[in-house]
Coordinates of C-alpha atoms in Angstrom, one line a residue:
M67 CA 26.0 -83.2 92.1
P68 CA 25.3 -85.5 94.8
R69 CA 22.5 -83.9 96.7
F70 CA 23.3 -83.2 100.8
R71 CA 22.0 -81.9 103.7
Q72 CA 20.6 -78.5 103.3
I73 CA 22.3 -78.1 106.7
L74 CA 25.4 -78.5 105.3
D75 CA 25.4 -74.9 103.1
T76 CA 24.9 -72.9 105.9
M77 CA 26.7 -74.7 109.0
P78 CA 30.3 -73.1 109.5
A79 CA 32.9 -75.5 110.1
Y80 CA 34.9 -75.7 113.6
K81 CA 37.8 -73.7 113.7
P82 CA 40.3 -75.0 115.7
G83 CA 42.9 -73.3 117.8
K84 CA 46.0 -72.2 115.6
A85 CA 49.6 -71.4 116.0
V86 CA 51.1 -68.2 115.3
V87 CA 55.4 -67.4 114.4
A88 CA 57.0 -64.0 115.4
P89 CA 59.3 -62.3 113.4
D90 CA 61.9 -63.5 115.2
G91 CA 61.0 -67.4 115.4
R92 CA 59.0 -67.3 118.8
S93 CA 55.6 -69.1 118.7
F94 CA 53.3 -69.7 122.2
K95 CA 50.2 -71.7 121.5
L96 CA 47.4 -70.1 123.8
S97 CA 44.7 -70.9 121.5
S98 CA 43.4 -74.3 122.5
N99 CA 42.7 -75.0 125.7
E100 CA 45.8 -78.2 126.4
S101 CA 48.2 -79.1 128.9
P102 CA 51.8 -77.5 128.4
F103 CA 53.3 -80.1 129.8
D104 CA 54.6 -83.8 127.8
P105 CA 52.9 -86.9 129.1
L106 CA 54.4 -88.3 132.3
P107 CA 57.1 -90.7 131.8
S108 CA 54.7 -93.5 132.9
V109 CA 52.1 -92.5 130.8
V110 CA 54.7 -93.0 127.8
E111 CA 55.6 -96.4 129.1
A112 CA 52.8 -97.2 129.6
I113 CA 51.4 -96.3 125.6
A114 CA 55.1 -97.3 124.5
E115 CA 54.2 -100.9 125.3
G116 CA 50.4 -100.4 124.6
A117 CA 52.0 -100.1 120.9
R118 CA 52.6 -103.7 120.8
Q119 CA 49.2 -104.4 120.3
I120 CA 48.0 -101.7 117.7
N121 CA 47.6 -104.9 114.7
R122 CA 44.5 -105.7 116.9
Y123 CA 41.1 -103.8 117.6
P124 CA 41.4 -102.6 120.7
D125 CA 38.1 -103.6 123.4
P126 CA 35.2 -102.2 122.0
G127 CA 33.6 -101.5 125.6
A128 CA 36.9 -100.2 126.6
T129 CA 36.4 -102.3 129.8
Q130 CA 39.4 -101.5 132.0
L131 CA 39.1 -97.9 131.3
T132 CA 35.6 -97.6 132.4
E133 CA 36.0 -100.3 135.5
A134 CA 38.9 -97.6 136.4
I135 CA 36.6 -94.7 135.7
A136 CA 34.1 -96.2 137.7
E137 CA 36.4 -97.7 140.6
R138 CA 37.7 -93.6 140.6
Y139 CA 34.3 -91.7 140.8
D140 CA 32.6 -95.0 143.1
V141 CA 29.9 -94.8 140.6
P142 CA 28.7 -98.4 139.1
F143 CA 30.2 -99.5 136.5
E144 CA 27.1 -99.4 133.9
H145 CA 26.4 -95.7 134.8
V146 CA 29.7 -94.9 132.7
A147 CA 29.6 -94.0 128.7
L148 CA 32.9 -93.3 126.8
G149 CA 33.6 -91.4 123.4
A150 CA 36.9 -89.9 121.7
G151 CA 36.8 -86.6 123.5
S152 CA 34.0 -84.9 125.2
V153 CA 32.8 -83.3 122.2
T154 CA 32.0 -86.6 120.7
V155 CA 30.4 -88.1 123.6
A156 CA 28.8 -85.0 123.3
Q157 CA 27.2 -85.9 119.7
Q158 CA 26.3 -89.2 120.6
L159 CA 24.3 -87.1 123.5
F160 CA 22.6 -84.9 120.5
E161 CA 22.1 -88.5 118.9
T162 CA 19.9 -89.6 121.7
V163 CA 17.6 -86.9 121.2
G164 CA 18.0 -85.0 118.3
E165 CA 14.9 -85.7 115.6
P166 CA 13.0 -82.8 114.1
G167 CA 11.3 -80.6 116.1
A168 CA 13.5 -81.4 119.5
E169 CA 14.9 -78.6 121.4
V170 CA 18.0 -78.5 122.8
V171 CA 19.1 -75.3 125.3
Y172 CA 22.4 -74.1 126.2
A173 CA 24.0 -70.5 127.4
W174 CA 25.6 -68.6 124.3
R175 CA 28.3 -67.8 124.8
S176 CA 29.6 -71.2 125.6
F177 CA 31.0 -74.2 123.8
E178 CA 31.2 -73.2 120.3
A179 CA 30.6 -77.1 119.5
Y180 CA 27.0 -77.3 120.2
P181 CA 24.9 -75.7 117.9
L182 CA 27.0 -77.4 115.1
L183 CA 26.3 -80.5 117.0
A184 CA 22.5 -79.4 117.0
D185 CA 22.6 -79.0 112.9
L186 CA 24.3 -82.5 112.3
A187 CA 22.1 -84.4 115.0
G188 CA 18.5 -82.4 112.9
A189 CA 17.6 -80.7 116.5
T190 CA 16.7 -76.9 117.2
S191 CA 18.8 -74.7 119.4
V192 CA 18.1 -72.6 121.2
R193 CA 20.6 -70.2 122.4
V194 CA 20.6 -68.0 126.3
P195 CA 22.5 -65.0 126.3
L196 CA 24.6 -65.1 129.3
A197 CA 24.3 -62.4 131.6
G198 CA 27.4 -60.6 131.2
E199 CA 29.8 -64.1 131.2
D200 CA 27.8 -66.1 133.7
H201 CA 25.3 -68.5 132.7
D202 CA 21.6 -66.9 133.3
L203 CA 20.2 -70.1 134.9
D204 CA 16.6 -68.2 135.4
A205 CA 16.2 -67.6 131.6
M206 CA 17.5 -71.0 130.9
A207 CA 14.6 -72.3 132.9
K208 CA 11.8 -70.5 131.5
A209 CA 13.2 -71.5 128.0
I210 CA 12.6 -74.6 128.5
T211 CA 8.8 -75.6 126.3
P212 CA 7.3 -79.4 125.7
A213 CA 9.8 -79.7 123.0
T214 CA 12.6 -79.4 125.3
R215 CA 14.7 -83.1 125.0
M216 CA 18.1 -81.8 126.7
V217 CA 19.5 -78.6 128.4
F218 CA 23.7 -77.9 128.6
V219 CA 25.2 -76.6 131.5
C220 CA 29.3 -76.1 131.0
N221 CA 30.7 -75.6 134.2
P222 CA 33.0 -73.4 134.5
N223 CA 32.5 -72.2 130.8
N224 CA 33.9 -71.9 127.7
P225 CA 35.2 -69.0 126.7
T226 CA 34.8 -67.7 129.9
G227 CA 36.2 -69.5 132.4
T228 CA 33.2 -68.6 135.1
S229 CA 31.4 -71.0 136.9
V230 CA 27.6 -71.6 138.4
R231 CA 27.3 -71.7 141.8
R232 CA 25.6 -74.6 143.8
A233 CA 22.7 -73.1 145.3
E234 CA 21.7 -71.3 141.7
L235 CA 22.7 -75.1 140.2
T236 CA 20.8 -77.4 142.5
A237 CA 17.8 -74.6 142.4
F238 CA 17.6 -74.9 138.7
L239 CA 17.9 -78.3 138.5
D240 CA 15.1 -78.4 140.5
R241 CA 13.0 -76.4 138.0
V242 CA 14.1 -79.2 135.2
P243 CA 11.1 -81.3 134.1
E244 CA 12.0 -85.3 134.9
D245 CA 12.0 -86.2 131.3
V246 CA 14.4 -84.0 129.9
L247 CA 18.5 -84.1 130.2
V248 CA 20.5 -82.5 132.1
V249 CA 24.2 -81.9 130.7
L250 CA 26.9 -80.7 133.2
D251 CA 29.7 -80.4 130.7
E252 CA 32.7 -80.4 133.1
A253 CA 35.5 -80.5 131.1
Y254 CA 37.4 -78.2 133.1
R255 CA 36.7 -80.0 136.2
E256 CA 39.8 -80.2 138.0
Y257 CA 41.3 -76.7 137.7
V258 CA 38.2 -75.9 139.9
R259 CA 39.2 -74.5 143.5
D260 CA 36.0 -72.3 144.6
E261 CA 34.7 -75.1 146.9
D262 CA 31.5 -73.4 145.8
V263 CA 31.2 -74.8 142.6
P264 CA 29.8 -77.6 142.8
D265 CA 31.1 -81.1 141.5
G266 CA 28.3 -83.0 139.0
L267 CA 29.8 -86.0 140.2
T268 CA 27.4 -84.9 143.6
L269 CA 24.6 -83.9 141.8
Y270 CA 23.3 -86.1 139.6
R271 CA 23.3 -89.3 142.2
D272 CA 19.5 -89.2 143.4
R273 CA 18.7 -87.0 140.2
P274 CA 18.1 -89.4 137.2
N275 CA 17.8 -86.7 134.0
V276 CA 21.8 -85.2 135.1
A277 CA 24.5 -86.5 133.7
V278 CA 28.3 -85.0 133.6
L279 CA 30.3 -85.0 130.8
R280 CA 33.9 -84.7 131.3
T281 CA 37.6 -85.5 129.4
F282 CA 41.0 -86.7 129.6
S283 CA 42.4 -83.6 127.0
K284 CA 42.8 -81.4 129.6
A285 CA 43.9 -82.2 132.8
Y286 CA 45.4 -85.4 132.1
G287 CA 47.4 -83.9 128.8
L288 CA 45.9 -86.4 126.8
A289 CA 44.5 -84.5 123.8
G290 CA 46.0 -85.5 120.8
L291 CA 44.6 -89.1 121.9
R292 CA 40.6 -87.7 122.1
V293 CA 39.8 -89.7 125.3
G294 CA 36.2 -88.9 127.2
Y295 CA 33.5 -89.9 129.6
L296 CA 29.7 -89.6 130.5
I297 CA 28.5 -90.6 133.8
A298 CA 25.2 -90.5 134.6
H299 CA 21.8 -93.2 135.4
E300 CA 22.1 -96.6 133.3
P301 CA 19.4 -95.8 131.0
V302 CA 21.3 -92.8 130.4
A303 CA 24.5 -94.5 130.0
A304 CA 23.2 -97.2 128.6
T305 CA 21.2 -95.5 125.3
V306 CA 24.7 -93.0 124.6
R307 CA 26.7 -96.3 124.6
K308 CA 24.7 -97.2 121.6
T309 CA 25.3 -94.1 119.9
I310 CA 29.4 -94.8 119.1
I311 CA 31.0 -95.7 116.2
P312 CA 32.9 -99.0 117.0
F313 CA 36.1 -99.5 118.2
A314 CA 35.8 -94.5 118.5
V315 CA 37.9 -95.2 121.7
N316 CA 41.6 -96.8 120.2
H317 CA 43.8 -99.2 122.1
L318 CA 46.3 -97.0 123.0
A319 CA 43.9 -93.8 124.5
Q320 CA 42.1 -96.7 126.3
V321 CA 45.8 -97.6 127.4
A322 CA 47.1 -93.4 128.1
A323 CA 43.4 -93.1 129.9
V324 CA 44.0 -96.1 132.8
A325 CA 47.5 -95.0 133.4
S326 CA 46.6 -91.4 133.9
L327 CA 44.4 -92.6 136.4
R328 CA 46.9 -94.2 137.8
A329 CA 49.4 -91.6 138.2
E330 CA 46.8 -88.9 139.4
D331 CA 49.2 -88.1 142.4
E332 CA 51.9 -86.9 139.9
L333 CA 49.2 -85.1 137.3
S334 CA 47.5 -83.2 140.3
E335 CA 50.5 -81.5 140.9
R336 CA 51.4 -80.2 137.2
V337 CA 47.3 -79.2 137.6
E338 CA 48.1 -76.8 140.5
R339 CA 50.9 -75.5 138.5
V340 CA 48.5 -74.4 136.0
V341 CA 46.4 -73.0 138.8
K342 CA 48.8 -71.2 140.0
E343 CA 49.5 -69.7 137.0
R344 CA 46.2 -68.8 136.5
T345 CA 46.0 -67.1 139.9
R346 CA 49.5 -65.0 138.0
V347 CA 48.2 -64.1 135.0
R348 CA 44.6 -62.8 135.5
E349 CA 46.5 -60.6 139.1
A350 CA 48.4 -59.4 136.2
L351 CA 45.9 -58.8 133.0
I352 CA 44.3 -56.9 136.0
A353 CA 47.3 -54.8 137.7
Q354 CA 47.0 -53.6 133.5
G355 CA 44.0 -51.9 133.9
W356 CA 42.5 -55.2 132.3
D357 CA 38.7 -56.7 133.3
V358 CA 39.4 -59.9 133.7
P359 CA 36.6 -62.1 135.0
P360 CA 37.2 -64.9 137.6
T361 CA 37.9 -67.9 136.0
E362 CA 37.8 -71.9 137.5
A363 CA 39.2 -73.0 134.3
N364 CA 42.7 -73.5 132.6
F365 CA 42.5 -70.4 130.4
V366 CA 41.5 -66.3 131.0
W367 CA 38.1 -64.4 129.2
L368 CA 38.7 -60.9 127.7
R369 CA 35.7 -59.1 126.3
L370 CA 37.4 -57.0 123.8
G371 CA 34.1 -56.5 121.4
E372 CA 35.2 -54.4 118.4
R373 CA 38.9 -55.0 119.4
T374 CA 39.4 -58.6 119.6
L375 CA 40.6 -59.3 116.1
D376 CA 43.2 -56.2 116.2
F377 CA 44.0 -58.1 119.9
A378 CA 44.6 -61.5 118.8
A379 CA 46.9 -59.5 115.7
A380 CA 49.0 -57.7 118.1
C381 CA 49.4 -61.0 119.8
A382 CA 50.7 -62.4 117.0
V383 CA 53.2 -59.8 116.1
E384 CA 54.7 -61.2 119.6
G385 CA 54.4 -65.0 118.9
V386 CA 51.3 -65.5 121.3
A387 CA 48.6 -67.7 119.4
V388 CA 45.1 -66.5 121.6
R389 CA 41.6 -67.9 120.5
P390 CA 39.7 -64.7 118.9
F391 CA 35.3 -64.4 118.7
A392 CA 34.8 -61.9 116.4
G393 CA 32.8 -59.2 118.0
E394 CA 33.5 -60.6 121.6
G395 CA 36.6 -61.2 123.2
A396 CA 39.6 -63.6 123.5
R397 CA 40.2 -67.0 125.8
V398 CA 43.2 -67.1 126.3
S399 CA 45.0 -70.6 127.4
I400 CA 47.4 -71.0 130.4
G401 CA 50.6 -72.0 129.1
D402 CA 53.9 -72.4 131.1
A403 CA 55.3 -69.5 132.3
E404 CA 57.7 -68.0 129.5
A405 CA 54.3 -68.2 127.3
N406 CA 52.4 -66.6 130.0
D407 CA 54.8 -64.0 130.4
A408 CA 55.3 -63.4 126.5
F409 CA 51.0 -62.6 126.3
L410 CA 51.6 -60.2 129.6
T411 CA 53.8 -58.4 127.5
A412 CA 51.7 -58.5 124.3
A413 CA 48.9 -57.8 126.3
A414 CA 50.7 -54.3 127.8
R415 CA 51.5 -53.6 124.3
F416 CA 48.1 -53.5 123.3
R417 CA 46.7 -51.7 125.8
E418 CA 49.7 -49.1 125.8
R419 CA 48.6 -48.4 121.7
T420 CA 45.1 -48.6 122.8
Q421 CA 45.1 -45.8 125.7
G422 CA 42.6 -48.1 128.2
A423 CA 40.6 -51.1 127.3

């Protein structure tokens, strides 16, 4: 047999959200944090027109999209770096710092790709337990050592949906050494309604060691095309651009992302509908007796402990797929009203059968 890296023998594969089908044929996929809406007509039209050029390689620098992002957020062109989804940009970040002995600090549980990316990059993961459902920034600051190269703060956090507030995040950033990169992973920023949850772009401008990570997969509804981006000071962005695979952001993805930025007013209406459903679902769960932490993302979190897999199985019987984390809890994405109602019914029936949470 060929010889491979030893880390691959112990590294679990990333597990995407799965779909399930009830006996009556119903199927509601709430296991992946996707937009429940079809692409906007203007975006579909742009993709169709762009398909006429797929015999050509895409613009390797994604110039038009980079310009559109820079203009949208009023940042220099040189501060933008792209990748095939924010998880790939995260991988590029890990590759910029990963080498034997380098440490990367992040909360746990948080985005489950972090440990996989750290292992692949040859970096050492330093997982700091959540305080309840929230980041423990004090403990994360204390976990930084001379070997620390990078810190991830997922805000809002995946899978709990909880958010770090402005004062505590600013105080944390003040404690981080200037040679440690802090990545604010804001994949769900468009769903934030709490005014005390800071926009990372207001923090990075006078902090050269802060980078902001975002995506077109969630609110913009382009999960199937894979477009993510980073905004950071030029030395950081330039280093991240060095690690991108040539032509990683394909032509149709670039075209669709530009069209989506032009259609932000329409997209904002859709995001607001998700936010309203999020509020409705959380309030209904609380009324059923569940303990559901406040969420600023497009999902809710139920801490179920040892009942997690039983809960997921009960939801599957109703045709509802949720994202279980064995022994911890379940993350449930916000879908359309019909899907959300099906989930609420499944949650109520499970609670009745198990006589309380």
